[in-house]
CSV table of C-alpha atoms in Angstrom, one decimal:
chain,number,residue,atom,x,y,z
K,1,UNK,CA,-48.7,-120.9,-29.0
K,2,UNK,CA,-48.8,-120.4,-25.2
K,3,UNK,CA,-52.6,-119.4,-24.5
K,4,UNK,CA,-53.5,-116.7,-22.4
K,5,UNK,CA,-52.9,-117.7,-18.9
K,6,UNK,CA,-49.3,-119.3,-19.6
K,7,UNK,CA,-48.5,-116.1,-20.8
K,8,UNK,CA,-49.5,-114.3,-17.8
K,9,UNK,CA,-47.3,-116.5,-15.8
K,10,UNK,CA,-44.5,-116.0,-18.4
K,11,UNK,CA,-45.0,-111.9,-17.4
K,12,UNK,CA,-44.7,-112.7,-13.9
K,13,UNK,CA,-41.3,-114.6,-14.3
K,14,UNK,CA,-40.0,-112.0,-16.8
K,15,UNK,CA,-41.0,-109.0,-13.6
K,16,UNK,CA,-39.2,-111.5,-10.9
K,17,UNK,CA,-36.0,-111.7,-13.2
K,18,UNK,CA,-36.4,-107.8,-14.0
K,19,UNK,CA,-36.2,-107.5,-10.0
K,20,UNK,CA,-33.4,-109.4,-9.6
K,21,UNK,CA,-31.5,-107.6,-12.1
K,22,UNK,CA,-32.4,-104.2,-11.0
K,23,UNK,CA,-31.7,-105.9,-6.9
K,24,UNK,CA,-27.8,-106.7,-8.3
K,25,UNK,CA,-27.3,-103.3,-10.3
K,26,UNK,CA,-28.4,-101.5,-7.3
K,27,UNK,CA,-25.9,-103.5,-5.1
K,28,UNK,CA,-22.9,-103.0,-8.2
K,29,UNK,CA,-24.3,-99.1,-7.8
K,30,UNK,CA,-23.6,-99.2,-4.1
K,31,UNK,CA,-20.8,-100.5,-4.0
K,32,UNK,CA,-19.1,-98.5,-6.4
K,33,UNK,CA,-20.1,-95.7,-4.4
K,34,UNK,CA,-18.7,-97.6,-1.1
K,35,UNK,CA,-15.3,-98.2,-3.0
K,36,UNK,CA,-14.5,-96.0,-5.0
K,37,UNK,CA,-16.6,-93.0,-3.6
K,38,UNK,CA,-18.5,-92.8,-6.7
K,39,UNK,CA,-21.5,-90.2,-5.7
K,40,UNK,CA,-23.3,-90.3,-8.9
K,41,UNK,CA,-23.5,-94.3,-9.0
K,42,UNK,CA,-25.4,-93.8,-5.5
K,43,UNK,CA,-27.6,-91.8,-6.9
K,44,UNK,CA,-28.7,-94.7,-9.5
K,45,UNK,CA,-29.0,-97.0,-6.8
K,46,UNK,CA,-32.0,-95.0,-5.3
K,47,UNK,CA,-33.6,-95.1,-8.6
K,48,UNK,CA,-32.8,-99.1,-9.0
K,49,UNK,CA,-34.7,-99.1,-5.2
K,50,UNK,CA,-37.5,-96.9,-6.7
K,51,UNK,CA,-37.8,-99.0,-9.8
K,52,UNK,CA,-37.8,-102.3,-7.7
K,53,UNK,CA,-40.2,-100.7,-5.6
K,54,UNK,CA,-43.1,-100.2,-8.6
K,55,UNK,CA,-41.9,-103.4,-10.0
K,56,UNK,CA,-43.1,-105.3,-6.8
K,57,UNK,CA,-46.2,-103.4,-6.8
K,58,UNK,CA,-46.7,-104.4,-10.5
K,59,UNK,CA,-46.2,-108.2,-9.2
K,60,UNK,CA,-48.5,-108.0,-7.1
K,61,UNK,CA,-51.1,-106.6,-8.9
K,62,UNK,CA,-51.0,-109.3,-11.3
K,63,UNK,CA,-50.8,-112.1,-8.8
K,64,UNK,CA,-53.6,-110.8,-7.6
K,65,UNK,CA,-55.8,-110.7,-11.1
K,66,UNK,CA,-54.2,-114.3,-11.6
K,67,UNK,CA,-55.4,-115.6,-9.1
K,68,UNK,CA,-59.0,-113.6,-9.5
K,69,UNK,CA,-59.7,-114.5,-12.9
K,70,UNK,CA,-57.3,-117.7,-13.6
K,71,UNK,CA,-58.2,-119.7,-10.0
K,72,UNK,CA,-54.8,-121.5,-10.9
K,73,UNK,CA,-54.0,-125.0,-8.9
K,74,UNK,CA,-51.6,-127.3,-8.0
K,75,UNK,CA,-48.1,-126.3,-9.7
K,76,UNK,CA,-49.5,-123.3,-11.3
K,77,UNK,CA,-50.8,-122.2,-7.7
K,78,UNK,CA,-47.5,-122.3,-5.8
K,79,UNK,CA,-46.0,-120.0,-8.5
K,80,UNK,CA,-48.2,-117.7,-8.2
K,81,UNK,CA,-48.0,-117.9,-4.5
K,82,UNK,CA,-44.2,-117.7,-4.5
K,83,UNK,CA,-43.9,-114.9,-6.7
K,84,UNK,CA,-45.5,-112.9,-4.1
K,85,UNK,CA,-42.6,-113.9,-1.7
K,86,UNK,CA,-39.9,-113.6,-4.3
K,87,UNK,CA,-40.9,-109.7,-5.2
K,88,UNK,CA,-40.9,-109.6,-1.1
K,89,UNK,CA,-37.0,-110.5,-1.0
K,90,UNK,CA,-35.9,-109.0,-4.2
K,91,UNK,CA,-37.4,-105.7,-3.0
K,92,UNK,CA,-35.7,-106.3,0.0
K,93,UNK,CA,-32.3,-107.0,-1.7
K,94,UNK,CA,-32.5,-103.2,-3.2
K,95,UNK,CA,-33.0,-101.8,0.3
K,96,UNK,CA,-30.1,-103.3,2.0
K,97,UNK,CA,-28.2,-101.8,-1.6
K,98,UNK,CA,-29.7,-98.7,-0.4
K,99,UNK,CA,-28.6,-98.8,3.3
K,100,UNK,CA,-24.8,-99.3,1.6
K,101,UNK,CA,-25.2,-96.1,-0.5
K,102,UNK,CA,-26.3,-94.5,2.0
K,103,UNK,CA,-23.5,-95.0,4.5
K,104,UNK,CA,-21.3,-94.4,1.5
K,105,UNK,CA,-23.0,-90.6,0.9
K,106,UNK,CA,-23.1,-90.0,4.7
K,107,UNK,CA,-19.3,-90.8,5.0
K,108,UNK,CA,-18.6,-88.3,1.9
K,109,UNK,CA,-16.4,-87.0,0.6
K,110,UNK,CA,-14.3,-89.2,3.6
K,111,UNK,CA,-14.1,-93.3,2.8
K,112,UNK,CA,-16.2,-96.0,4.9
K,113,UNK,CA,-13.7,-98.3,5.0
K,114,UNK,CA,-10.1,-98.6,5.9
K,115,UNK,CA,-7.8,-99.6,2.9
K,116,UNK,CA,-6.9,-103.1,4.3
K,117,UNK,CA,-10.7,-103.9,4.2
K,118,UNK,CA,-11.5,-102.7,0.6
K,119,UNK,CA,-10.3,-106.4,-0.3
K,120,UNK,CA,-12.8,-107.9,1.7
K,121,UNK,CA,-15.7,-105.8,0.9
K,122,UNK,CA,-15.0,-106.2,-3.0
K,123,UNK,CA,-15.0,-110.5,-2.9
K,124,UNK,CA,-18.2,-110.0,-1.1
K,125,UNK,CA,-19.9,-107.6,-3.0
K,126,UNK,CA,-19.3,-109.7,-5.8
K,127,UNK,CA,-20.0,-113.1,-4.6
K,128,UNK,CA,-23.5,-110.9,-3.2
K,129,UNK,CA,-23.8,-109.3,-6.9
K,130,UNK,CA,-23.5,-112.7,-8.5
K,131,UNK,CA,-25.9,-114.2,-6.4
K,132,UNK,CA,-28.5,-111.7,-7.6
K,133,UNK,CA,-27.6,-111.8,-11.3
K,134,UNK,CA,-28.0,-116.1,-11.0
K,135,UNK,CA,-31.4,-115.7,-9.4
K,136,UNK,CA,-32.2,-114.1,-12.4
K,137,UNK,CA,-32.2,-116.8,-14.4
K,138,UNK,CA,-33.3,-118.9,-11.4
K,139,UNK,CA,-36.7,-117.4,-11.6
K,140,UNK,CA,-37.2,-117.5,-15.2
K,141,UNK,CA,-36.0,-121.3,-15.8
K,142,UNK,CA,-36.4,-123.0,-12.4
K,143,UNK,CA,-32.7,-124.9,-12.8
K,144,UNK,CA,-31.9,-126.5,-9.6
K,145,UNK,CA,-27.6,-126.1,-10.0
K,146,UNK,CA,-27.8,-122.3,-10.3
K,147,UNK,CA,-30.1,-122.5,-6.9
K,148,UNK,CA,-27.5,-124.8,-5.1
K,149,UNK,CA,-24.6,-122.5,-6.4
K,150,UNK,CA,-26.3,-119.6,-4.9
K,151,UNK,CA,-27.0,-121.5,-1.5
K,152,UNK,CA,-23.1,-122.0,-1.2
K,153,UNK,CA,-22.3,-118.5,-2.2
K,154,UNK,CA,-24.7,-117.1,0.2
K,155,UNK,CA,-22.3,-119.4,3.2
K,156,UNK,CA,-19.1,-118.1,1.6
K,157,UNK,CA,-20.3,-114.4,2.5
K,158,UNK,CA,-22.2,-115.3,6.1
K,159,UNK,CA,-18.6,-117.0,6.8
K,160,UNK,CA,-16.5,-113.2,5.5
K,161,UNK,CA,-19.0,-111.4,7.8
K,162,UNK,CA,-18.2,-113.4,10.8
K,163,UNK,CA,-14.5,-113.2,9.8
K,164,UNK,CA,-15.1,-109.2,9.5
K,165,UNK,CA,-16.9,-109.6,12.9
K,166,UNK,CA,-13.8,-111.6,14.6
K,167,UNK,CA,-11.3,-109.0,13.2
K,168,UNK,CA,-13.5,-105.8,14.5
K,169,UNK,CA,-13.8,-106.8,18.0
K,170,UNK,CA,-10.0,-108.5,18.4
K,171,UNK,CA,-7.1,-106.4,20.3
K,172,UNK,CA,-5.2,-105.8,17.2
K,173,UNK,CA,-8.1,-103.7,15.6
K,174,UNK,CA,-6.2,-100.3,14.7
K,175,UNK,CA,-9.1,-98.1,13.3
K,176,UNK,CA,-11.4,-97.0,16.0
K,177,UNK,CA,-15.3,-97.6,17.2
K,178,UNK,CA,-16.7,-95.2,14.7
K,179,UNK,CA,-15.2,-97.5,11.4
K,180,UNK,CA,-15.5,-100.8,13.3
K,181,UNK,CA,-19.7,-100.4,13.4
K,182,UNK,CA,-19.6,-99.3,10.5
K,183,UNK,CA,-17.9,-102.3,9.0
K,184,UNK,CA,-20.2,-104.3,11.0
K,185,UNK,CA,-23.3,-103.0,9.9
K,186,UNK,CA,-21.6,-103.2,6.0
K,187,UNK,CA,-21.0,-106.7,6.6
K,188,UNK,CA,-24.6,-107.3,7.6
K,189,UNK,CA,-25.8,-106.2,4.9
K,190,UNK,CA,-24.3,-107.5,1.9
K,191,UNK,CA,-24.9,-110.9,4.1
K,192,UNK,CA,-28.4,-109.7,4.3
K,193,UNK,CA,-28.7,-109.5,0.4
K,194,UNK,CA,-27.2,-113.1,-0.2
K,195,UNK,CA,-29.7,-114.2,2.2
K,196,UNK,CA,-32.3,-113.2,0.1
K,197,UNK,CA,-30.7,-114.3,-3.0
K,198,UNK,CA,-30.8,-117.7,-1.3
K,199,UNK,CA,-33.8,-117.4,-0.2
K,200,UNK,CA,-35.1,-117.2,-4.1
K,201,UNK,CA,-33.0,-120.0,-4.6
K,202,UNK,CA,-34.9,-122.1,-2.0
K,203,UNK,CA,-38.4,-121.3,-3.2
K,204,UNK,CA,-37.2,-121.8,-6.8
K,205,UNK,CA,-35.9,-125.6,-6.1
K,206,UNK,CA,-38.8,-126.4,-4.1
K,207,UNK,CA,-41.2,-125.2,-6.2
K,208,UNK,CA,-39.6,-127.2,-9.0
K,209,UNK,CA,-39.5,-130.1,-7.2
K,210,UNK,CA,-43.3,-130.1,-6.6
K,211,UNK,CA,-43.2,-128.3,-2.9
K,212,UNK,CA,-43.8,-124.8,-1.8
K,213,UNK,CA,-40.8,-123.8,0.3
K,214,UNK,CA,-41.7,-124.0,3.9
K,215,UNK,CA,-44.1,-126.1,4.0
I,1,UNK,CA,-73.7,-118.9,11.8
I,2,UNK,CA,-70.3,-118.2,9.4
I,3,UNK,CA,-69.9,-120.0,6.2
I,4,UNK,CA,-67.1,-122.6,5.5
I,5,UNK,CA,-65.0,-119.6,3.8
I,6,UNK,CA,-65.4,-117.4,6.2
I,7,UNK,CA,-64.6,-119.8,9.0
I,8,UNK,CA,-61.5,-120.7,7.3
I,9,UNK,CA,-60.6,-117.0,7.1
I,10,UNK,CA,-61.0,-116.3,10.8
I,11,UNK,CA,-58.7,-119.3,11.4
I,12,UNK,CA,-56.5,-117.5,8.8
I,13,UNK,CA,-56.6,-114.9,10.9
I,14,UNK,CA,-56.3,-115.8,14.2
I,15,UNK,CA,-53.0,-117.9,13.0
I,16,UNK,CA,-51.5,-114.7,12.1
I,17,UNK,CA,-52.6,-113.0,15.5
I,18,UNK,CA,-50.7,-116.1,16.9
I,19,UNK,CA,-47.9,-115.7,15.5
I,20,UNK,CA,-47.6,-111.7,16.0
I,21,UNK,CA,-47.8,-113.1,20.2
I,22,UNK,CA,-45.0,-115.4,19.2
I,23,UNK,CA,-42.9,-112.9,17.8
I,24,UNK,CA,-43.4,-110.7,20.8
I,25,UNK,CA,-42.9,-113.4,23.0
I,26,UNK,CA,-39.8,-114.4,21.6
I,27,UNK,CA,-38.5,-110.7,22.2
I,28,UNK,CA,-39.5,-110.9,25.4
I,29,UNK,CA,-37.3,-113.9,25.9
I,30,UNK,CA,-34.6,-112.6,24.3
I,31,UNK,CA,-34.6,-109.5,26.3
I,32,UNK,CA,-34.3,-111.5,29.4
I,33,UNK,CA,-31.4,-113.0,27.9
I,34,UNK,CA,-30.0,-109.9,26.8
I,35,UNK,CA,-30.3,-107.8,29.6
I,36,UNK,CA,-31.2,-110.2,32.9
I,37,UNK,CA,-28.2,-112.6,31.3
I,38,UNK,CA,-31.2,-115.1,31.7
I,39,UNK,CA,-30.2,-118.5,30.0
I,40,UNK,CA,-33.1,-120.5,30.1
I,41,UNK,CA,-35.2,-117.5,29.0
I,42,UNK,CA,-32.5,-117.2,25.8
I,43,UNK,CA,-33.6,-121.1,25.5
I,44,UNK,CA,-36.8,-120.5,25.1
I,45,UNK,CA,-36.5,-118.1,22.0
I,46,UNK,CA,-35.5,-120.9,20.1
I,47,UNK,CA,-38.5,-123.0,20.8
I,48,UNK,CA,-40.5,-120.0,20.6
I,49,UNK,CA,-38.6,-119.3,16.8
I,50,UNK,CA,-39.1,-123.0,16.2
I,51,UNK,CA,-43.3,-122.5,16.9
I,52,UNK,CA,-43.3,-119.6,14.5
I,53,UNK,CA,-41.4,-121.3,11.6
I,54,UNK,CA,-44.1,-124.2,11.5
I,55,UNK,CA,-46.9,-121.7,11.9
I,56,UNK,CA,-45.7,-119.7,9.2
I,57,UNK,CA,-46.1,-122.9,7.2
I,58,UNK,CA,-48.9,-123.6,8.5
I,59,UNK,CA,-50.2,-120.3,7.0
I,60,UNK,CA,-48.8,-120.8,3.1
I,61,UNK,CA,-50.4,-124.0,3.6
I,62,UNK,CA,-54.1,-123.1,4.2
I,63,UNK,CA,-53.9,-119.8,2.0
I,64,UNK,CA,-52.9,-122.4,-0.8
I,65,UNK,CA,-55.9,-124.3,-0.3
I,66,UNK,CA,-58.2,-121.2,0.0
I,67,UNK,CA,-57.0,-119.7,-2.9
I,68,UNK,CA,-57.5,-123.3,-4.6
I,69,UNK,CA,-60.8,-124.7,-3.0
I,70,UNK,CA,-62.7,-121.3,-2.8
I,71,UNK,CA,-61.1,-119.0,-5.8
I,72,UNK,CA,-61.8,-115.9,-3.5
I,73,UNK,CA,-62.2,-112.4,-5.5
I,74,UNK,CA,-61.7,-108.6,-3.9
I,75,UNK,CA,-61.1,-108.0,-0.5
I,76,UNK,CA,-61.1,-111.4,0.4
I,77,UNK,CA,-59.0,-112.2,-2.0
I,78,UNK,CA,-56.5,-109.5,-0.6
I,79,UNK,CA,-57.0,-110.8,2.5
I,80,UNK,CA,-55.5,-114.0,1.3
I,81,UNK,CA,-52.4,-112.6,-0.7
I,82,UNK,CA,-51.9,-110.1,2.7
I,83,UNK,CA,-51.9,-113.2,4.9
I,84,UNK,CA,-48.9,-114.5,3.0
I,85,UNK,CA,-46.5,-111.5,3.7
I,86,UNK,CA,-47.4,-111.0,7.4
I,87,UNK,CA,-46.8,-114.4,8.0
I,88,UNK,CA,-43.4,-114.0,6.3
I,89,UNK,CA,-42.9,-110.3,8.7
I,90,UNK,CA,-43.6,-112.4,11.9
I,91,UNK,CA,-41.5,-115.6,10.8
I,92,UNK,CA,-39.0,-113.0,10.5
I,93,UNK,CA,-39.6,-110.9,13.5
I,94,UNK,CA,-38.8,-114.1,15.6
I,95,UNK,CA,-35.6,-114.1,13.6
I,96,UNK,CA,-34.7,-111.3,14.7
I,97,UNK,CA,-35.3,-112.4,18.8
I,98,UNK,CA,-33.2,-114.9,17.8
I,99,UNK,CA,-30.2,-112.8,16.7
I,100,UNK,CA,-30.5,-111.2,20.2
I,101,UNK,CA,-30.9,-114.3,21.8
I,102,UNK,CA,-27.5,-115.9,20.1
I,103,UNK,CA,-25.3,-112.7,21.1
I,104,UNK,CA,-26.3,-113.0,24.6
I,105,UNK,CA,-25.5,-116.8,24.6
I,106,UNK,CA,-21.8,-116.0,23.3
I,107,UNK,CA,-21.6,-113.6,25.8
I,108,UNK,CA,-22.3,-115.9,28.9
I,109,UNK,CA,-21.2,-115.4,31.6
I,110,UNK,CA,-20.3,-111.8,30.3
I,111,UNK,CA,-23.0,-109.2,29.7
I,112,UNK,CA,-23.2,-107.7,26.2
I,113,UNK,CA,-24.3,-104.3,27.3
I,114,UNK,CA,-22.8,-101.6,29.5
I,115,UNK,CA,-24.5,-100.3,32.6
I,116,UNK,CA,-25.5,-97.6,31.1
I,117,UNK,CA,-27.1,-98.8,28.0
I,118,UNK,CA,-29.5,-101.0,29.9
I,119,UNK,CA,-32.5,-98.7,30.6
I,120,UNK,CA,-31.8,-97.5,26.8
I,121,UNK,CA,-32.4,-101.0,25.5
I,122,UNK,CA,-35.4,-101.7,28.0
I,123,UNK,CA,-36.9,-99.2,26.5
I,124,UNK,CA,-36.3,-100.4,23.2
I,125,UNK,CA,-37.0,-103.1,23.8
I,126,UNK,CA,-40.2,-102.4,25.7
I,127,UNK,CA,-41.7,-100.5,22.7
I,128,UNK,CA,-40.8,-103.2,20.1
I,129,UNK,CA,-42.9,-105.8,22.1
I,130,UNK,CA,-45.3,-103.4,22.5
I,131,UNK,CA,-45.8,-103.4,18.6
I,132,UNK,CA,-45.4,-106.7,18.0
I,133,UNK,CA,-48.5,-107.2,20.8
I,134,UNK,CA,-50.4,-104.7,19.1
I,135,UNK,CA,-50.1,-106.3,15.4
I,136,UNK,CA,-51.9,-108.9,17.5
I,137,UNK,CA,-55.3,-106.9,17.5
I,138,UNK,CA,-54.6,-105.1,14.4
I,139,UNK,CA,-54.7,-108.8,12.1
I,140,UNK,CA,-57.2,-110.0,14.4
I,141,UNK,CA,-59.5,-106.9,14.1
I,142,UNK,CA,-58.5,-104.9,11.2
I,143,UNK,CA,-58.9,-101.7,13.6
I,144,UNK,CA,-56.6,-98.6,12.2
I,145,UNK,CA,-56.1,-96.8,15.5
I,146,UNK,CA,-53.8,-99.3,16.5
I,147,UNK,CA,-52.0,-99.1,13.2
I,148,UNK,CA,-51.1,-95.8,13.2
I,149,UNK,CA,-50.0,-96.6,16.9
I,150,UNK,CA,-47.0,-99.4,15.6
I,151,UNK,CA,-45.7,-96.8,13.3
I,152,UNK,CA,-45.4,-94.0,15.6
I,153,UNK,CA,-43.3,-96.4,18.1
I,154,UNK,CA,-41.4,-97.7,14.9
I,155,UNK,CA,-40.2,-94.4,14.5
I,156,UNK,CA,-39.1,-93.9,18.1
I,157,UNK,CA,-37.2,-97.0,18.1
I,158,UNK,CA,-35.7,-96.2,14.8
I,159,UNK,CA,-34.7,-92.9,16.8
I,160,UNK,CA,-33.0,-94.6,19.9
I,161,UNK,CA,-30.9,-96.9,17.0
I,162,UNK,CA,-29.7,-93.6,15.3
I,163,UNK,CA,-29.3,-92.2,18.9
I,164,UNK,CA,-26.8,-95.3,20.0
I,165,UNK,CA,-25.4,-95.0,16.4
I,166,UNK,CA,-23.8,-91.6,17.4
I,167,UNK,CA,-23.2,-92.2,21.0
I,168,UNK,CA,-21.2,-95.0,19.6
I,169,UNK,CA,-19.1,-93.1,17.3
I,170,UNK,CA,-18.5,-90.5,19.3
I,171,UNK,CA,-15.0,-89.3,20.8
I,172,UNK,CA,-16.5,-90.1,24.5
I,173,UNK,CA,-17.5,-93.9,24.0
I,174,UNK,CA,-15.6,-95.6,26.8
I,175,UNK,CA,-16.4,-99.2,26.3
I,176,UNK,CA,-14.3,-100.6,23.2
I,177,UNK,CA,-14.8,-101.5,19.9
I,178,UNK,CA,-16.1,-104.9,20.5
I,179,UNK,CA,-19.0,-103.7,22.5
I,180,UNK,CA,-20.0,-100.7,20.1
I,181,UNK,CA,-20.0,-103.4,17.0
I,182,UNK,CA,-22.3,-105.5,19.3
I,183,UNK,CA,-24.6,-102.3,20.4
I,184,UNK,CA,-24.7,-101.0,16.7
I,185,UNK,CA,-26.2,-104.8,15.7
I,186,UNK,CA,-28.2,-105.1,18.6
I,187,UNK,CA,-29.6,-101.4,18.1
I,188,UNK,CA,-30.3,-102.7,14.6
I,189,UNK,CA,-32.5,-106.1,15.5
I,190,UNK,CA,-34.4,-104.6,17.6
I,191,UNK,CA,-35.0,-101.7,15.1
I,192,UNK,CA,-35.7,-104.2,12.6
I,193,UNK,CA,-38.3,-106.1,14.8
I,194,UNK,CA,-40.1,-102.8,15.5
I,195,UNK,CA,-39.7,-102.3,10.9
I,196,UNK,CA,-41.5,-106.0,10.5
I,197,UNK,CA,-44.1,-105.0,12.8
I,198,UNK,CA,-45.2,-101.4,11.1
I,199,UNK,CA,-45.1,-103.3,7.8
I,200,UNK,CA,-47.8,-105.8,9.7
I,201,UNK,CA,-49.7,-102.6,10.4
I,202,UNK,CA,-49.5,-101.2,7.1
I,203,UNK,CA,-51.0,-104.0,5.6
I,204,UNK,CA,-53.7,-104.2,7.8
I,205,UNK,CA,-54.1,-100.5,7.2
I,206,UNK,CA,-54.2,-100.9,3.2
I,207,UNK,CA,-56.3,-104.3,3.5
I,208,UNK,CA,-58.8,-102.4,5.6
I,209,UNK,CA,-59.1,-99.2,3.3
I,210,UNK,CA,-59.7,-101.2,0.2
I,211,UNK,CA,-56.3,-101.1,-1.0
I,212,UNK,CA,-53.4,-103.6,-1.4
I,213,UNK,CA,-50.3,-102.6,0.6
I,214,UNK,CA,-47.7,-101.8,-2.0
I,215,UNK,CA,-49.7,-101.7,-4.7
């Protein structure tokens, strides 16, 4: 049986991998309602972003105790520390969902995006989504494949935000200023979120391999 | 005389207070870059970015031994986990300086901005460094004044972003769709910067008062 202070760290693992859940159905939310103008799906993503938002205080909290009562070292230490980080980005994550639904509700009941770009936006939500739901299991087991997949998924959408960015700013772009920020903006932050899911990743696989990230 | 703890939390904090200068130095450079079309000021972001990267780890490095060597408990303890995150805003902060930095770069010889969006963004730009050198006193001194100071000009920058937003998107925007894409990001760094820097002051604000930030 797991004595008291393994189990404590257990209950932080199992709150990071309840954040990253809750950061990729916020960003499945927001999409919808960026695709396929689904109103009431934005209106769940702002309770995903409030739950996150206790979640992280809840995290923190308990880091806090750990660290009061436990004094944890060495490997024990650095997860503690880098739960505080990882509750930073996953709460994070849930914003940028947030900044999507929002620009979806603004735009209501007209569409963000022209129809040649839903394509686009729908291979990056997911690769973003997918990001989120792997981190989830990141956190909780530590396995160093699911970090590296995430790290390459997180280039895939940097490189369909520049190509978003190229197409935006070049002669042939037929759908005005108003829809081109937009886009840009859009593209930022789904690029944003995998960002963060990498970041996870990172401290994840450094934290398993007996380093804390950044250091 | 101050105690080995409390020694190592005064070098804690002035760490942080260098890197809140670092950030706002970085913006500084960046500016130049942006709107002087300065070069080697744009080169000197990345040194600056570079400086703040190995300070940040720096900063994981000697909260790790705190929290190991002297097991701190209440505020001091919170003073510890705080450290952590406002390391993490500044690192981030320079990020964002960087951002700025890279667009004017791609733009050389060509200017990013219009004429007449130059005094908008010195402004901008002028209150964002202005936070980012007041985060300096607020982690070094704890003093609320100055808090409440950073989120007051967080909200005017976040004003001027809106502000571009819909001059932007509006019927009378004369300069193209490549440079509104290009304002609308640049509005957003800097409104970002300006975000990473209230968050500095609400922790010091929360840390002060007795209360985790977040929590």
């Amino acid at each position: 049986m797991r004595d008291d202070f393994h189990q404590q760290l257990d209950t932080l693992r199992d709150d990071l991998a309840r954040m990253c859940t809750l950061a990729g159905t916020a960003l499945r939310h927001a999409t919808a309602a960026l695709l396929d103008g689904d109103q009431e799906a934005a209106g769940l993503v702002f309770d995903d972003v409030e739950r996150l938002r206790l979640l992280q205080g809840t995290v923190e909290r308990r880091t806090v105790v750990i660290l009061a009562r436990q004094a944890p070292v060495a490997g024990d230490l650095r997860t503690v520390v880098s739960a505080i980080r990882i509750a930073a980005d996953a709460d994070r994550m849930g914003g940028l969902a947030a900044l999507v639904a929002r620009m979806a509700v603004a735009r209501h009941p007209g569409r963000v995006l022209p129809d040649d770009l839903i394509d686009t936006f729908g291979r990056m939500a997911d690769m973003a989504i997918e990001s989120a739901d792997r981190c989830v299991d990141a956190v909780r087991t530590g396995h160093l494949d699911l970090a590296g997949d995430i790290r390459e998924r997180d280039d895939a959408v940097e490189e369909m935000h520049a190509d978003l960015h190229r197409r935006v700013v070049g002669a042939s772009w037929p759908h005005g200023c108003a829809v081109a920020s937009d886009v840009v903006l859009l593209g930022r932050f789904y690029g944003r979120f995998a960002d963060h899911a990498a970041e996870i990743a990172r401290r994840v696989r450094f934290q398993a391999a007996g380093v804390t990230a950044g250091i």
